């Protein structure tokens, strides 16, 4: 089959960046004068989630050091709902994958799936909180603020969400997601967040925002009482800085890897345009992606393939890595079971490409609008097909890095690594010239 020719684009995002992460964390915490309430000998639980947050280990280590400087006794608790297969051991393994270990942090990691019930909402929903964190004199919530993959509102993914979904552990995350079927996410996050802050010793939060290149753009230490108001403001910034695809209409999106470390939904729906519908963009939603092909899972997702159901196509090698227990627990807990469903899969990339490019309608293969990305978090450089070249050359926010060259399949039937292809320059294809794409 004749595939489209491709070229590489560098996207230029609005990208503020913090270079000295520890200094920024110390400065922000210092503004809160934590020594007024956190005294020598006090225990401090620091909550850490399962996302691939930029500089997470450095941020957490600095928080630990700041607490130790006050004479407090910090420890780290996983705050990730049902992730890690819904087990304490699985959640400790996820943190270790991010370099969050006792040896590196200088503080113990204490994990348990046990919770305490701290109250009941006015509509009869019990509210749960991590038992180990509840025993601390103080709790510090550490999380990235970004758009949620399933909900839209003034508060989405951040400190407020971690207090209920993350620190609620599997039991809390399950009941809250079930409640969202009948009540809005906005209502649940505000009601539960308010109760947690009133009844649990939450001292403050350390929020991080990232730019479009997966770099830390801002760090903010926020008093617990201000979580709701400040998070609204920070979410506006986070949305403006989020990476995105360079074009709105895509026939085939190729994604090298997906996983929980990339996005809570495996594939970030804010990038693929399927936030309100698993299979297509809804009216007014962009981008409009017709078909998605996911090639593999990240190592750090530990087999959790939640979100694979967003894709139409995948490979046998991805399917063989799926931990169905972890994936199904995540899908059931999140009340989004369809995205745990495995799509059509084939032994090689070539077979997937042949089928996928036959499923995009009457478009001639060389004219297909194809975009290829490493994952939905790393969008600084993108491969795009020839159909986009004229548009790319007219835009100031896009830099064309290579001439056109074939979408080449290797002798094993698979595409080369994204970075390897990026080193090829190639020559721009003249009209009517065809390539031997399997050579």
XYZ file of C-alpha atoms in Angstrom:
439
model
C 0.000 0.000 0.000
C 1.161 3.518 -0.777
C 1.384 5.461 2.481
C 1.478 9.260 2.771
C 4.866 10.951 2.896
C 5.717 12.635 6.205
C 7.614 15.623 7.559
C 8.495 16.714 11.079
C 7.114 19.816 12.795
C 8.317 21.576 15.906
C 5.501 23.322 17.760
C 6.219 26.603 19.508
C 4.092 26.812 22.654
C 3.854 29.585 25.198
C 6.350 27.986 27.555
C 7.341 29.600 30.854
C 9.714 27.295 32.739
C 11.191 26.987 36.215
C 14.845 25.988 36.127
C 15.595 25.723 39.853
C 12.831 23.449 41.120
C 13.975 23.094 44.762
C 14.399 26.858 45.149
C 10.900 27.466 43.786
C 9.365 24.917 46.157
C 11.217 26.342 49.160
C 10.226 29.886 48.253
C 6.562 29.019 47.898
C 6.394 27.033 51.138
C 8.250 29.811 52.937
C 5.534 32.303 51.989
C 3.058 30.294 54.100
C 5.149 30.445 57.297
C 4.449 26.751 57.991
C 6.407 26.833 61.253
C 3.512 28.688 62.859
C 1.441 25.480 62.851
C 3.850 22.630 62.046
C 5.948 22.103 65.171
C 8.950 19.884 65.961
C 7.853 16.285 66.361
C 4.629 16.724 64.380
C 3.963 14.060 61.758
C 3.280 15.207 58.200
C 1.710 12.991 55.516
C 2.695 14.061 52.001
C 0.314 12.752 49.347
C 1.794 11.767 45.974
C -0.157 10.559 42.949
C 0.341 8.229 40.005
C 0.772 10.714 37.149
C 4.015 11.368 35.311
C 4.415 14.862 36.750
C 7.545 16.697 35.618
C 10.193 16.890 38.363
C 7.903 15.056 40.781
C 10.765 13.445 42.688
C 12.563 16.780 43.149
C 9.381 18.517 44.263
C 8.491 15.829 46.804
C 12.052 15.578 48.127
C 12.142 19.345 48.708
C 8.823 19.239 50.548
C 10.239 16.465 52.733
C 13.366 18.495 53.447
C 11.358 21.607 54.310
C 9.312 19.641 56.829
C 12.431 18.086 58.332
C 13.967 21.560 58.632
C 11.015 22.454 60.874
C 11.749 19.410 63.046
C 8.652 17.615 61.767
C 8.500 13.922 60.840
C 7.285 13.570 57.236
C 6.168 10.409 55.478
C 4.794 9.813 51.984
C 1.412 8.256 51.208
C 0.261 7.165 47.732
C -2.832 9.134 46.675
C -4.028 7.400 43.556
C -7.460 5.874 44.138
C -7.586 2.408 42.585
C -4.401 2.612 40.546
C -1.659 0.039 40.947
C -4.238 -2.733 40.741
C -5.970 -1.379 43.821
C -3.229 -2.707 46.125
C -0.772 -1.013 48.463
C 2.113 -2.931 46.893
C 1.099 -1.856 43.419
C 0.909 1.787 44.445
C 4.324 1.673 46.106
C 5.709 0.213 42.864
C 4.237 3.100 40.864
C 5.893 5.648 43.151
C 9.189 3.785 42.947
C 9.001 4.076 39.169
C 9.037 7.845 39.613
C 11.984 7.700 41.990
C 9.761 8.204 45.037
C 11.363 5.767 47.492
C 12.444 6.030 51.118
C 16.092 5.863 50.104
C 15.827 8.743 47.663
C 13.326 10.907 49.526
C 14.786 10.515 52.995
C 11.330 9.726 54.376
C 9.322 6.492 54.540
C 6.641 5.567 52.040
C 3.629 4.256 53.930
C 0.945 2.617 51.839
C -2.373 1.059 52.751
C -5.746 0.774 51.057
C -7.491 1.263 54.399
C -9.709 4.311 54.795
C -11.690 5.984 57.551
C -15.164 7.376 57.026
C -15.127 11.035 57.993
C -18.740 11.946 57.277
C -21.790 11.716 55.037
C -22.918 14.316 52.502
C -26.392 15.860 52.559
C -27.394 13.489 49.745
C -26.305 10.406 51.666
C -22.866 9.687 50.197
C -20.187 8.519 52.668
C -16.858 10.343 52.529
C -13.615 8.407 52.983
C -10.004 9.372 53.621
C -6.701 7.496 53.673
C -6.328 5.996 57.151
C -2.565 6.526 57.345
C -2.881 10.161 56.273
C -5.729 10.745 58.727
C -3.419 9.862 61.631
C -0.889 12.569 60.763
C -0.806 15.906 62.522
C -0.735 17.563 59.108
C -1.351 16.581 55.482
C 0.316 18.205 52.471
C -1.297 17.585 49.078
C 1.091 17.542 46.093
C -0.374 17.412 42.600
C -0.352 18.861 39.099
C -3.231 21.098 38.042
C -4.474 20.383 34.531
C -7.681 19.867 32.548
C -9.536 16.689 33.498
C -9.914 14.039 30.821
C -13.605 13.422 31.490
C -15.093 16.518 33.102
C -15.205 20.223 32.378
C -15.622 22.919 35.001
C -13.945 25.573 37.107
C -12.132 22.832 39.041
C -10.873 19.760 37.224
C -7.700 17.783 38.004
C -5.557 19.068 40.854
C -5.418 19.438 44.623
C -9.184 19.271 45.181
C -9.524 16.086 43.124
C -6.590 14.438 44.911
C -8.256 15.023 48.281
C -11.218 12.870 47.287
C -10.252 10.515 44.433
C -6.595 10.065 45.412
C -6.767 10.117 49.212
C -10.129 8.347 49.148
C -8.216 5.283 47.946
C -10.078 2.553 46.030
C -13.171 2.675 48.240
C -13.559 6.434 48.040
C -12.743 6.694 44.344
C -15.317 4.019 43.594
C -18.167 5.652 45.522
C -17.394 9.143 44.195
C -17.304 8.013 40.570
C -20.584 6.178 41.082
C -22.082 9.324 42.571
C -20.986 11.330 39.537
C -23.458 9.293 37.467
C -26.269 11.117 39.351
C -24.513 14.273 40.574
C -22.051 16.504 38.730
C -18.291 16.191 39.172
C -18.276 19.858 40.152
C -20.728 19.187 42.984
C -18.889 16.110 44.248
C -15.438 17.737 44.238
C -16.659 20.830 46.083
C -18.779 19.022 48.690
C -16.207 16.328 49.473
C -13.312 18.776 49.284
C -14.988 21.041 51.813
C -15.618 18.170 54.227
C -12.070 16.843 53.923
C -10.590 20.249 54.681
C -12.902 20.739 57.648
C -12.371 17.323 59.228
C -8.878 16.296 58.169
C -5.619 18.110 59.071
C -4.850 19.370 55.562
C -2.246 22.107 56.035
C -1.527 23.208 52.491
C -0.974 22.015 48.968
C 1.901 22.231 46.517
C 0.477 22.666 43.035
C 2.513 22.373 39.866
C 1.628 23.518 36.350
C 3.369 22.376 33.181
C 3.985 23.953 29.801
C 3.525 22.307 26.424
C 6.947 20.659 26.573
C 6.333 18.665 29.810
C 8.374 21.177 31.808
C 7.458 22.706 35.161
C 6.047 26.148 34.398
C 4.820 27.208 37.842
C 4.812 25.953 41.429
C 2.386 27.326 43.990
C 2.031 26.535 47.700
C -1.606 27.118 48.662
C -3.244 27.155 52.111
C -5.949 24.509 52.397
C -8.620 27.167 52.901
C -7.762 28.670 49.503
C -7.643 25.470 47.442
C -10.931 26.098 45.654
C -10.455 29.746 44.742
C -6.790 29.520 43.736
C -7.211 26.300 41.792
C -9.816 27.976 39.564
C -7.263 30.628 38.599
C -4.449 28.151 38.054
C -6.619 25.916 35.871
C -7.114 28.800 33.433
C -3.324 29.040 33.077
C -2.938 25.273 32.835
C -5.424 25.080 29.974
C -3.645 27.858 28.096
C -0.289 26.068 28.466
C -1.523 22.575 27.553
C 0.044 20.911 24.513
C -2.200 20.181 21.558
C -2.132 18.677 18.083
C -1.068 21.160 15.403
C -4.142 20.581 13.219
C -7.842 20.130 13.971
C -8.820 17.543 11.337
C -7.035 14.189 11.351
C -7.823 11.010 9.422
C -5.376 8.821 11.357
C -3.546 9.618 14.588
C -0.627 7.291 15.348
C 0.436 7.231 19.013
C 3.647 5.424 19.981
C 2.663 4.797 23.608
C -0.067 5.344 26.142
C -0.293 4.809 29.906
C -1.376 6.093 33.285
C 1.896 7.987 33.637
C 0.967 9.912 30.488
C -2.637 10.667 31.416
C -5.249 9.446 33.864
C -7.184 8.204 30.845
C -4.119 6.656 29.170
C -4.686 8.919 26.183
C -5.372 12.540 27.140
C -8.845 13.285 25.811
C -8.016 16.994 25.733
C -5.464 16.098 23.035
C -7.346 13.445 21.044
C -10.690 15.281 21.145
C -12.816 12.493 22.632
C -13.639 13.952 26.025
C -17.419 13.576 25.706
C -17.554 10.622 23.346
C -15.224 7.620 23.124
C -15.269 7.403 19.356
C -15.468 10.896 17.868
C -15.395 14.588 18.626
C -18.727 16.125 19.517
C -20.045 19.374 18.044
C -17.703 22.233 18.871
C -14.936 19.902 20.084
C -11.473 19.790 18.523
C -9.476 18.092 17.250
C -11.697 15.931 15.056
C -9.827 12.609 14.826
C -11.390 9.863 12.720
C -9.131 6.912 13.623
C -6.560 6.311 16.379
C -3.779 3.710 16.292
C -1.878 3.125 19.568
C 1.327 1.131 19.177
C 2.403 0.262 22.740
C 2.098 0.772 26.506
C 4.600 2.664 28.638
C 6.637 0.644 31.086
C 5.530 2.868 33.978
C 1.843 2.109 33.448
C 2.524 -1.411 34.794
C 0.114 -3.018 32.337
C -2.776 -0.650 33.067
C -4.215 -0.035 29.597
C -7.195 2.090 30.616
C -8.031 4.308 27.667
C -7.201 1.721 25.013
C -10.924 1.758 24.236
C -10.542 5.260 22.786
C -8.492 3.754 19.945
C -9.773 1.887 16.908
C -6.553 -0.057 16.351
C -3.587 -1.424 18.281
C -0.903 -4.107 18.130
C -0.631 -7.613 19.510
C 2.458 -6.534 21.473
C 0.430 -3.932 23.372
C -2.357 -6.401 24.080
C 0.132 -8.958 25.420
C 1.305 -6.391 28.012
C -2.156 -5.628 29.400
C -2.757 -6.313 33.073
C -6.486 -6.921 32.789
C -7.034 -6.874 36.539
C -5.529 -3.396 36.906
C -7.245 -2.141 33.747
C -10.684 -3.454 34.663
C -10.495 -2.161 38.242
C -9.622 1.277 36.887
C -12.475 1.179 34.378
C -15.064 -0.008 36.893
C -13.913 2.365 39.627
C -14.021 5.301 37.226
C -17.439 4.232 35.918
C -16.060 4.374 32.371
C -15.978 0.726 31.394
C -15.936 1.231 27.626
C -12.394 2.615 27.615
C -11.094 -0.683 28.998
C -12.311 -2.527 25.883
C -9.578 -3.813 23.573
C -9.896 -2.673 19.924
C -8.871 -4.482 16.742
C -5.240 -5.588 16.997
C -2.693 -7.062 14.614
C 0.838 -8.541 14.803
C 2.632 -5.662 13.046
C 2.331 -1.926 12.454
C 2.180 -2.581 8.708
C -0.988 -4.634 9.083
C -2.580 -1.979 11.260
C -1.668 0.821 8.850
C -3.063 -1.083 5.876
C -6.406 -1.647 7.612
C -6.579 1.782 9.240
C -5.898 3.696 6.016
C -8.594 1.692 4.249
C -11.099 2.809 6.886
C -10.900 6.582 6.337
C -13.355 6.822 3.424
C -12.713 7.868 -0.171
C -9.494 9.757 0.542
C -6.569 8.616 -1.605
C -3.817 7.174 0.582
C -1.112 9.731 -0.354
C -3.576 12.501 0.558
C -4.523 11.095 3.955
C -4.180 13.476 6.896
C -1.927 11.521 9.246
C -0.309 12.742 12.469
C 2.196 10.667 14.442
C 3.115 11.538 18.048
C 5.193 9.854 20.783
C 2.302 10.152 23.277
C -0.379 12.659 24.245
C 1.940 14.455 26.674
C 4.999 14.931 24.459
C 3.831 17.097 21.553
C 6.808 19.410 21.089
C 7.680 17.618 17.846
C 5.113 15.897 15.649
C 5.194 13.941 12.389
C 2.610 15.126 9.851
C 1.694 13.923 6.383
C 2.124 15.893 3.156
C -1.514 17.028 3.250
C -0.570 19.469 6.010
C 2.629 20.887 4.507
C 1.203 24.040 2.931
C -0.661 24.927 6.123
C 2.401 24.283 8.283
C 4.593 26.569 6.189
C 2.116 29.433 6.621
C 2.016 29.320 10.428
C 4.375 31.196 12.735
C 3.857 28.736 15.614
C 5.091 25.770 13.559
C 8.628 25.094 12.359
C 9.128 22.572 9.561
C 12.210 20.549 10.486
C 12.539 18.090 7.587
C 11.633 17.628 3.964
C 9.040 15.060 3.026
C 10.125 11.438 3.347
C 8.310 8.117 3.280
C 6.422 6.664 6.194
C 8.805 3.743 6.196
C 8.079 0.337 7.681
C 11.110 -1.666 8.825
C 11.883 -5.252 7.769
C 10.094 -6.573 10.856
C 6.877 -4.932 9.685
C 6.958 -2.164 12.299
C 7.559 1.565 12.179
C 10.933 2.846 13.389
C 11.110 4.625 16.738
C 9.719 8.163 16.542
C 13.088 9.740 17.404
C 14.941 7.677 14.788
C 12.601 8.824 12.057
C 13.091 12.408 13.199
C 16.785 12.274 12.277
C 15.994 11.538 8.629
C 15.921 14.557 6.342
C 14.779 13.171 3.015
C 13.934 15.114 -0.121
C 10.636 16.738 -0.889
C 8.613 14.482 -3.170
C 7.929 15.770 -6.641
C 4.450 15.430 -8.069
C 3.719 11.939 -9.349
C 6.785 10.331 -7.747
C 6.119 7.165 -5.707
C 8.258 5.633 -3.005
C 9.100 2.034 -2.263
C 7.918 2.230 1.340
C 8.912 -1.297 2.328
C 12.561 -1.155 1.263
